[in-house]
CSV table of N, CA and C in Angstrom, one decimal:
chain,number,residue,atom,x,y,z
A,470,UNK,N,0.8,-1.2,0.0
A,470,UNK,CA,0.0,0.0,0.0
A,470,UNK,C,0.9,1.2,0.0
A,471,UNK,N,0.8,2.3,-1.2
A,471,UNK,CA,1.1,3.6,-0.4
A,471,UNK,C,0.1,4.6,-0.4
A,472,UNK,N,-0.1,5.3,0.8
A,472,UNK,CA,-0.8,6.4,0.4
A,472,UNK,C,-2.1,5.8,1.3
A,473,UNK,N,-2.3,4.8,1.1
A,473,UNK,CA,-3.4,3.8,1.7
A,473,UNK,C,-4.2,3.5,0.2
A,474,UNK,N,-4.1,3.5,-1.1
A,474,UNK,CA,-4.0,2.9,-2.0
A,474,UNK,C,-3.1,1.8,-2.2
A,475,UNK,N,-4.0,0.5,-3.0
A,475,UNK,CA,-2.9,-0.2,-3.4
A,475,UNK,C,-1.8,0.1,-4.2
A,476,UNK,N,-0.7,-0.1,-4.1
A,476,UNK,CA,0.5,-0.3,-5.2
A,476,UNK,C,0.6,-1.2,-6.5
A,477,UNK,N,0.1,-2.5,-6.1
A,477,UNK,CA,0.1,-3.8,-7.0
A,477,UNK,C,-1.3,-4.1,-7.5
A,478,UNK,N,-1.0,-4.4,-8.3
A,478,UNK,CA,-2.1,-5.4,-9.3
A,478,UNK,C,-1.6,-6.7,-9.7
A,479,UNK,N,-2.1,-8.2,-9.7
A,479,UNK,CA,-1.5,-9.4,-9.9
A,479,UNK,C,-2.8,-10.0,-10.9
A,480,UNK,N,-2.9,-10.0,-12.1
A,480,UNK,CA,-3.9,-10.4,-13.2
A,480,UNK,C,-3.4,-11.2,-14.0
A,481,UNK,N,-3.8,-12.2,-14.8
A,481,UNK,CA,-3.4,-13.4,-15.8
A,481,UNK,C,-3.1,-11.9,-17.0
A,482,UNK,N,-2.2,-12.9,-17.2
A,482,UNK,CA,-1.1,-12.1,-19.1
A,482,UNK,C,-2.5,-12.0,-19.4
A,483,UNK,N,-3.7,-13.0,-20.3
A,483,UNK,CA,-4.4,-12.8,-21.3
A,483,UNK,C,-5.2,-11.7,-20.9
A,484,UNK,N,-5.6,-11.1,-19.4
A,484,UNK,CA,-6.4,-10.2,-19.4
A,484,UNK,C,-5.7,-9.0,-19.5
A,485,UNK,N,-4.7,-8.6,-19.1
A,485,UNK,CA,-4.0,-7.8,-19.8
A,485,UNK,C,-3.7,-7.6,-20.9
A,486,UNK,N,-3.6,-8.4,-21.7
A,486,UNK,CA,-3.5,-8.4,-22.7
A,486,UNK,C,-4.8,-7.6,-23.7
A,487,UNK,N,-5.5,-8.2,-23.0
A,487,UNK,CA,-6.4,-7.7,-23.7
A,487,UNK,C,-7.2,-6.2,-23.3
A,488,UNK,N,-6.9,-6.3,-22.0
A,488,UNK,CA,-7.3,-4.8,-21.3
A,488,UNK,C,-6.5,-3.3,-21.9
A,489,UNK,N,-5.3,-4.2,-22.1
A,489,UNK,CA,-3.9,-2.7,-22.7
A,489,UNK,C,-3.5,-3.8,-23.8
A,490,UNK,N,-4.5,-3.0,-25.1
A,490,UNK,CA,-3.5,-4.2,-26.6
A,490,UNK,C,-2.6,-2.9,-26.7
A,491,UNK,N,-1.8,-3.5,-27.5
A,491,UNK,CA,-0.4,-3.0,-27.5
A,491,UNK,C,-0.9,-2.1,-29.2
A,492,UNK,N,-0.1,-0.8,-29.0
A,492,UNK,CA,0.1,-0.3,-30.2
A,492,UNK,C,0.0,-0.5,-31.4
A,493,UNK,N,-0.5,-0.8,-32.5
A,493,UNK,CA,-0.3,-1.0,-33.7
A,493,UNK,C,1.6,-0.6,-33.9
A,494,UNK,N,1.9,-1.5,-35.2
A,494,UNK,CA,3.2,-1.4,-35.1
A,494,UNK,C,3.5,-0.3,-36.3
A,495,UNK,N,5.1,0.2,-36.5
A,495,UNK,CA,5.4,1.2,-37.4
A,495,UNK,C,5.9,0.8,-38.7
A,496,UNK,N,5.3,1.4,-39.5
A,496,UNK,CA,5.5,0.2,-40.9
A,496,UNK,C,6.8,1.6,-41.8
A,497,UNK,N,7.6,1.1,-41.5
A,497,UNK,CA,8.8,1.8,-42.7
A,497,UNK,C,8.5,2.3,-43.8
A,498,UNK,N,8.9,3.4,-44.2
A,498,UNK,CA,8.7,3.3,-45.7
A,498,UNK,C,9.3,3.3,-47.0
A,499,UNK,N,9.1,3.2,-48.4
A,499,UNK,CA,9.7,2.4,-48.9
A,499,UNK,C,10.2,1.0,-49.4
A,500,UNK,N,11.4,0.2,-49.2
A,500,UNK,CA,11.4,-1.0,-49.1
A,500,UNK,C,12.0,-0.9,-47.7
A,501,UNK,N,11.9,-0.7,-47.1
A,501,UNK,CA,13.1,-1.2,-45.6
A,501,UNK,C,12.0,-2.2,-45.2
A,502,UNK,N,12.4,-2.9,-44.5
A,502,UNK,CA,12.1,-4.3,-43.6
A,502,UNK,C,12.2,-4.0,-42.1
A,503,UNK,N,11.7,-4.0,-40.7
A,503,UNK,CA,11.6,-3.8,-40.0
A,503,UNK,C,12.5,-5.3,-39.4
A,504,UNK,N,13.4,-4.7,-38.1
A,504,UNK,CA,14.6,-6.1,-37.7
A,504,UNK,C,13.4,-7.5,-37.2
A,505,UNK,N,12.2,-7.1,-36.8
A,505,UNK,CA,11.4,-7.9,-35.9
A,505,UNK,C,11.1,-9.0,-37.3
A,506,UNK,N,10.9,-8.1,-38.3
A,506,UNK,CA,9.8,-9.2,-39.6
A,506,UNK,C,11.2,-10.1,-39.8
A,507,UNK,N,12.5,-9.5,-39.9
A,507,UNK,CA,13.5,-10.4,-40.5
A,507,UNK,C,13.6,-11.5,-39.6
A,508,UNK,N,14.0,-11.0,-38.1
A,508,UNK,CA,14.0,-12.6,-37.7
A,508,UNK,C,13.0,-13.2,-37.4
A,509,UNK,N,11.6,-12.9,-37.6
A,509,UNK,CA,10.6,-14.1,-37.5
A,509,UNK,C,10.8,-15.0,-39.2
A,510,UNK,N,11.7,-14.1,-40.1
A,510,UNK,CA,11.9,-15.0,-41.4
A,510,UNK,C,13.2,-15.8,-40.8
A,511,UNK,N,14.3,-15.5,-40.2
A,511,UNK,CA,15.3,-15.8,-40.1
A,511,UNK,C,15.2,-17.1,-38.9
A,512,UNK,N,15.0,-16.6,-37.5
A,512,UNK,CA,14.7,-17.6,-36.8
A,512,UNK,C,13.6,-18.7,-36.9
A,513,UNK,N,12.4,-18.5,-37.1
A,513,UNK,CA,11.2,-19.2,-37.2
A,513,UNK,C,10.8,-20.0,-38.4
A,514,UNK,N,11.8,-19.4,-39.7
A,514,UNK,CA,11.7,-19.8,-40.7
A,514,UNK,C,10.3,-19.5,-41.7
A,515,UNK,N,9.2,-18.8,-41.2
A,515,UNK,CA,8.9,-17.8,-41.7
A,515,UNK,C,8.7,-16.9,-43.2
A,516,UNK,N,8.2,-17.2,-43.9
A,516,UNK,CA,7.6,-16.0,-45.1
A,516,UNK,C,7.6,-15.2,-45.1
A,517,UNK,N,8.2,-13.9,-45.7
A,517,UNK,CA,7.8,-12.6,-45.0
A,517,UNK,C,5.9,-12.3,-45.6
A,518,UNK,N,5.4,-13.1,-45.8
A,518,UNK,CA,3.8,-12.6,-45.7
A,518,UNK,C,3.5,-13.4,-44.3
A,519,UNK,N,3.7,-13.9,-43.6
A,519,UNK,CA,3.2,-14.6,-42.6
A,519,UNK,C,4.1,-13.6,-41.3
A,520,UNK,N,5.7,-13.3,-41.6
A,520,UNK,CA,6.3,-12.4,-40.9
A,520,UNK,C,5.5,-11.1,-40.5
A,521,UNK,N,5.0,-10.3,-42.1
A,521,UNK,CA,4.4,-9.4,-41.8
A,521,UNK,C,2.9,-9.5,-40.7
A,522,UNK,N,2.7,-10.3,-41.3
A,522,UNK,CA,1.3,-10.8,-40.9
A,522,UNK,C,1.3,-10.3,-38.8
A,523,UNK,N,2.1,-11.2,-38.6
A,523,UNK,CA,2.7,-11.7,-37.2
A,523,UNK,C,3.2,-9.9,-36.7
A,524,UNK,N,4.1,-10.0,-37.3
A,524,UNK,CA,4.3,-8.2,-36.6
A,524,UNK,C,2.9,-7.1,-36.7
A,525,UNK,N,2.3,-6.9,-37.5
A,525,UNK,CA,1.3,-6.1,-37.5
A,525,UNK,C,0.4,-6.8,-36.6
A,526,UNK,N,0.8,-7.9,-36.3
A,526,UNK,CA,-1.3,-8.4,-35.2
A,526,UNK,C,-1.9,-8.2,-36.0
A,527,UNK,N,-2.1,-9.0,-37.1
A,527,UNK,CA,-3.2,-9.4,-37.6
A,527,UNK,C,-3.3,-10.8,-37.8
A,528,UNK,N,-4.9,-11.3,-38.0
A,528,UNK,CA,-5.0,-12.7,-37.7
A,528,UNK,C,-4.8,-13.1,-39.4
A,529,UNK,N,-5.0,-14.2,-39.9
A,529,UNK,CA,-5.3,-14.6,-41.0
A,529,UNK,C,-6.7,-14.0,-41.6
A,530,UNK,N,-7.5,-14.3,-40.9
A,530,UNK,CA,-8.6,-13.6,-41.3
A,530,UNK,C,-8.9,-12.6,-41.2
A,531,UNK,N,-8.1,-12.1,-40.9
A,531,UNK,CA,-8.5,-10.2,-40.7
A,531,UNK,C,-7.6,-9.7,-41.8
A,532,UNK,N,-6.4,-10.5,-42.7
A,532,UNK,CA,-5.9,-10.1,-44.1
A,532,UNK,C,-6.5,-10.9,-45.0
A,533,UNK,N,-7.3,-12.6,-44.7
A,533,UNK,CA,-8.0,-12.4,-45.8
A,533,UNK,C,-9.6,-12.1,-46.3
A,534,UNK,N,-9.9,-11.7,-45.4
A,534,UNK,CA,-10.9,-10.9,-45.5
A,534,UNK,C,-10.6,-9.5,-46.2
A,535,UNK,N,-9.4,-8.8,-46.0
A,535,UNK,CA,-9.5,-7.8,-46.3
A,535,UNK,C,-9.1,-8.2,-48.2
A,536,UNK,N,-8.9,-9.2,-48.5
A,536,UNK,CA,-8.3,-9.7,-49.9
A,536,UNK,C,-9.4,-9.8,-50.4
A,537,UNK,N,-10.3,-10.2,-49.6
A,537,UNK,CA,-11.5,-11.0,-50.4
A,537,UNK,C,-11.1,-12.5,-50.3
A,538,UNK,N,-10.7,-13.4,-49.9
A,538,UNK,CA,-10.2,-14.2,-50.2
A,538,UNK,C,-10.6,-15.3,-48.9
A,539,UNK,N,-10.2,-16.4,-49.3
A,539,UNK,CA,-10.4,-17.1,-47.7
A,539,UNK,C,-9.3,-17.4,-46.9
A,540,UNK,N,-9.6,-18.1,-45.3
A,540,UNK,CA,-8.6,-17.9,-44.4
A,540,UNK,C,-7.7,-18.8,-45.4
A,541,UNK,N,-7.8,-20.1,-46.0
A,541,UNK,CA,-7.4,-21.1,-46.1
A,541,UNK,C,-5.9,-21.0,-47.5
A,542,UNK,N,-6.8,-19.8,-48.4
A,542,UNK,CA,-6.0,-19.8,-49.2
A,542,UNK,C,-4.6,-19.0,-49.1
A,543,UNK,N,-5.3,-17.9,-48.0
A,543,UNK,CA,-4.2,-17.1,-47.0
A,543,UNK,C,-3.1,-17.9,-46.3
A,544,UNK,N,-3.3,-19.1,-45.6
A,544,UNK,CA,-2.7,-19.8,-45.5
A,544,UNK,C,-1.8,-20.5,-46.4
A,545,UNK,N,-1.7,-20.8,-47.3
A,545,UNK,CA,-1.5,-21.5,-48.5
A,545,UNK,C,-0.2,-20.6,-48.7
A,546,UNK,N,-0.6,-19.4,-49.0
A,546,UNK,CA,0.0,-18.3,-49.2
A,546,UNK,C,1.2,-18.7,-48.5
A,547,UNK,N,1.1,-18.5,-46.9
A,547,UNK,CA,1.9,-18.3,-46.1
A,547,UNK,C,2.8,-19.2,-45.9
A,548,UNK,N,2.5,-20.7,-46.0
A,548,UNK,CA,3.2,-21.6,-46.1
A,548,UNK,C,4.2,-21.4,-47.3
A,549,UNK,N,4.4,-20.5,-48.5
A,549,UNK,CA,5.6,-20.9,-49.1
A,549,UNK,C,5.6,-22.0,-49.9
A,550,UNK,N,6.5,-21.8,-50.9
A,550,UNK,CA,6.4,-23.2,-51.8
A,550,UNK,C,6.4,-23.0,-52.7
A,551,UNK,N,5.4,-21.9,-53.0
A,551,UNK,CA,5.2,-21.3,-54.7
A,551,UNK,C,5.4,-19.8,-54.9
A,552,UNK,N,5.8,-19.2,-56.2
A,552,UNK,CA,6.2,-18.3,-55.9
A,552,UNK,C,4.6,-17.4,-56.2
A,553,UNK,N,4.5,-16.1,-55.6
A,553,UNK,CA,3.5,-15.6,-55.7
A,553,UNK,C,3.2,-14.7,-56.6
A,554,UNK,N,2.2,-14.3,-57.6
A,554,UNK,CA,2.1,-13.3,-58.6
A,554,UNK,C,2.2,-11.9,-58.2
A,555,UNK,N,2.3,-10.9,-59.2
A,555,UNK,CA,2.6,-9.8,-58.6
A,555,UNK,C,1.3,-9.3,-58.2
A,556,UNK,N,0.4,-9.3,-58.9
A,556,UNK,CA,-1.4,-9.1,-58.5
A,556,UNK,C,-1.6,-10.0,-57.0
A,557,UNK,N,-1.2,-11.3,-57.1
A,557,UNK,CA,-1.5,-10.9,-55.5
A,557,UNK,C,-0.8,-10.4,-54.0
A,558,UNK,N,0.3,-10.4,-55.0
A,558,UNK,CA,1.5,-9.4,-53.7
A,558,UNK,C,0.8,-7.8,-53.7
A,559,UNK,N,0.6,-7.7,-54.4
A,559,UNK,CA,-0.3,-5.8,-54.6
A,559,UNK,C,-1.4,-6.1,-53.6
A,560,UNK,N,-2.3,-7.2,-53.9
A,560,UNK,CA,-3.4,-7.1,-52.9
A,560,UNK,C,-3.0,-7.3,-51.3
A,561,UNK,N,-1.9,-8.6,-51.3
A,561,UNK,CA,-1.6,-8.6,-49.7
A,561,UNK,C,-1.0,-7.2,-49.3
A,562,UNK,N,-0.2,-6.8,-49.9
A,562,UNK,CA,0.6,-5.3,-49.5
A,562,UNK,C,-0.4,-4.7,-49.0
A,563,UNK,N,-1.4,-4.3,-49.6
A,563,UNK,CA,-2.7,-3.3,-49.4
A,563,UNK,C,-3.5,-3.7,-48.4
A,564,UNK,N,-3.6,-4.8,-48.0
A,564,UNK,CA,-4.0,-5.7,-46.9
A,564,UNK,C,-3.3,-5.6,-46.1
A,565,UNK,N,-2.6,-5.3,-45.9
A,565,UNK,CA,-1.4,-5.3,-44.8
A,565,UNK,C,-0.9,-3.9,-44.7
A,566,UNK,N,-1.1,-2.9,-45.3
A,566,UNK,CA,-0.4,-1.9,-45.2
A,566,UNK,C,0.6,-1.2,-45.1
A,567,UNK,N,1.0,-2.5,-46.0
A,567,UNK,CA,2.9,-2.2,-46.9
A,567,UNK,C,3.2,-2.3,-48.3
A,568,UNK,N,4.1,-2.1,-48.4
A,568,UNK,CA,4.6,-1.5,-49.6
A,568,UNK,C,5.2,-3.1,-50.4
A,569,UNK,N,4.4,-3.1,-52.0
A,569,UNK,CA,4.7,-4.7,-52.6
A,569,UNK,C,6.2,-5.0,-52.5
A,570,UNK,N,7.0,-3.7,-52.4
A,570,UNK,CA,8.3,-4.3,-52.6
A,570,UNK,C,9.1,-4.8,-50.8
A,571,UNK,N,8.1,-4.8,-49.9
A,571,UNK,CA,8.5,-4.9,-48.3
A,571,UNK,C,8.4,-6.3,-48.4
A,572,UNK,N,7.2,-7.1,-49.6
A,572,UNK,CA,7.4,-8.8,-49.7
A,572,UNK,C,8.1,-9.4,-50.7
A,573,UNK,N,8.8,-8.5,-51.0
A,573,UNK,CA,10.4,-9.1,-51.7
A,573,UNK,C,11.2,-9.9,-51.2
């Protein structure tokens, strides 16, 4: 106590979490890459559409939704494997709120 107020608060992470979300993050501009997207490609092994994904807090469905598209094929996406067309890198960018050449 100070003051005769409590000092502490002791709450589960998820409620916090959700009581104080955290900032939206800062998107560079131009081509720069932010250090957090690189090592979720670097360490995690990671896409940078699934990187970007993950640093902005967004769910799958809240970029493919914004595609028009479904969660599944978003996924597909993110998994890697094939290379992607430039029309749908323009759409994820714009979905995401980056620049096509940040999924280079």
């Amino acid at each position: 106590m100070q003051d005769g107020k409590p000092a502490f608060v002791v709450i589960p992470f998820d409620e916090y979490v959700r009581l104080f979300p955290k900032a939206p993050r800062r998107v560079p501009q131009g081509d720069a890459i932010p250090h957090e997207v690189v090592g979720l490609t670097v360490k995690k092994g990671y896409t940078l559409v699934r990187a970007w994904r993950e640093y902005l807090r967004l769910t799958q469905a809240e970029v493919a939704e914004r595609m028009g598209i479904s969660q599944a094929a978003l996924s597909q996406m993110e998994a890697g494997g094939k290379r992607l067309r430039k029309v749908t890198l323009e759409k994820l960018a714009a979905a995401m709120g980056i620049g096509i050449e940040q999924l280079r």
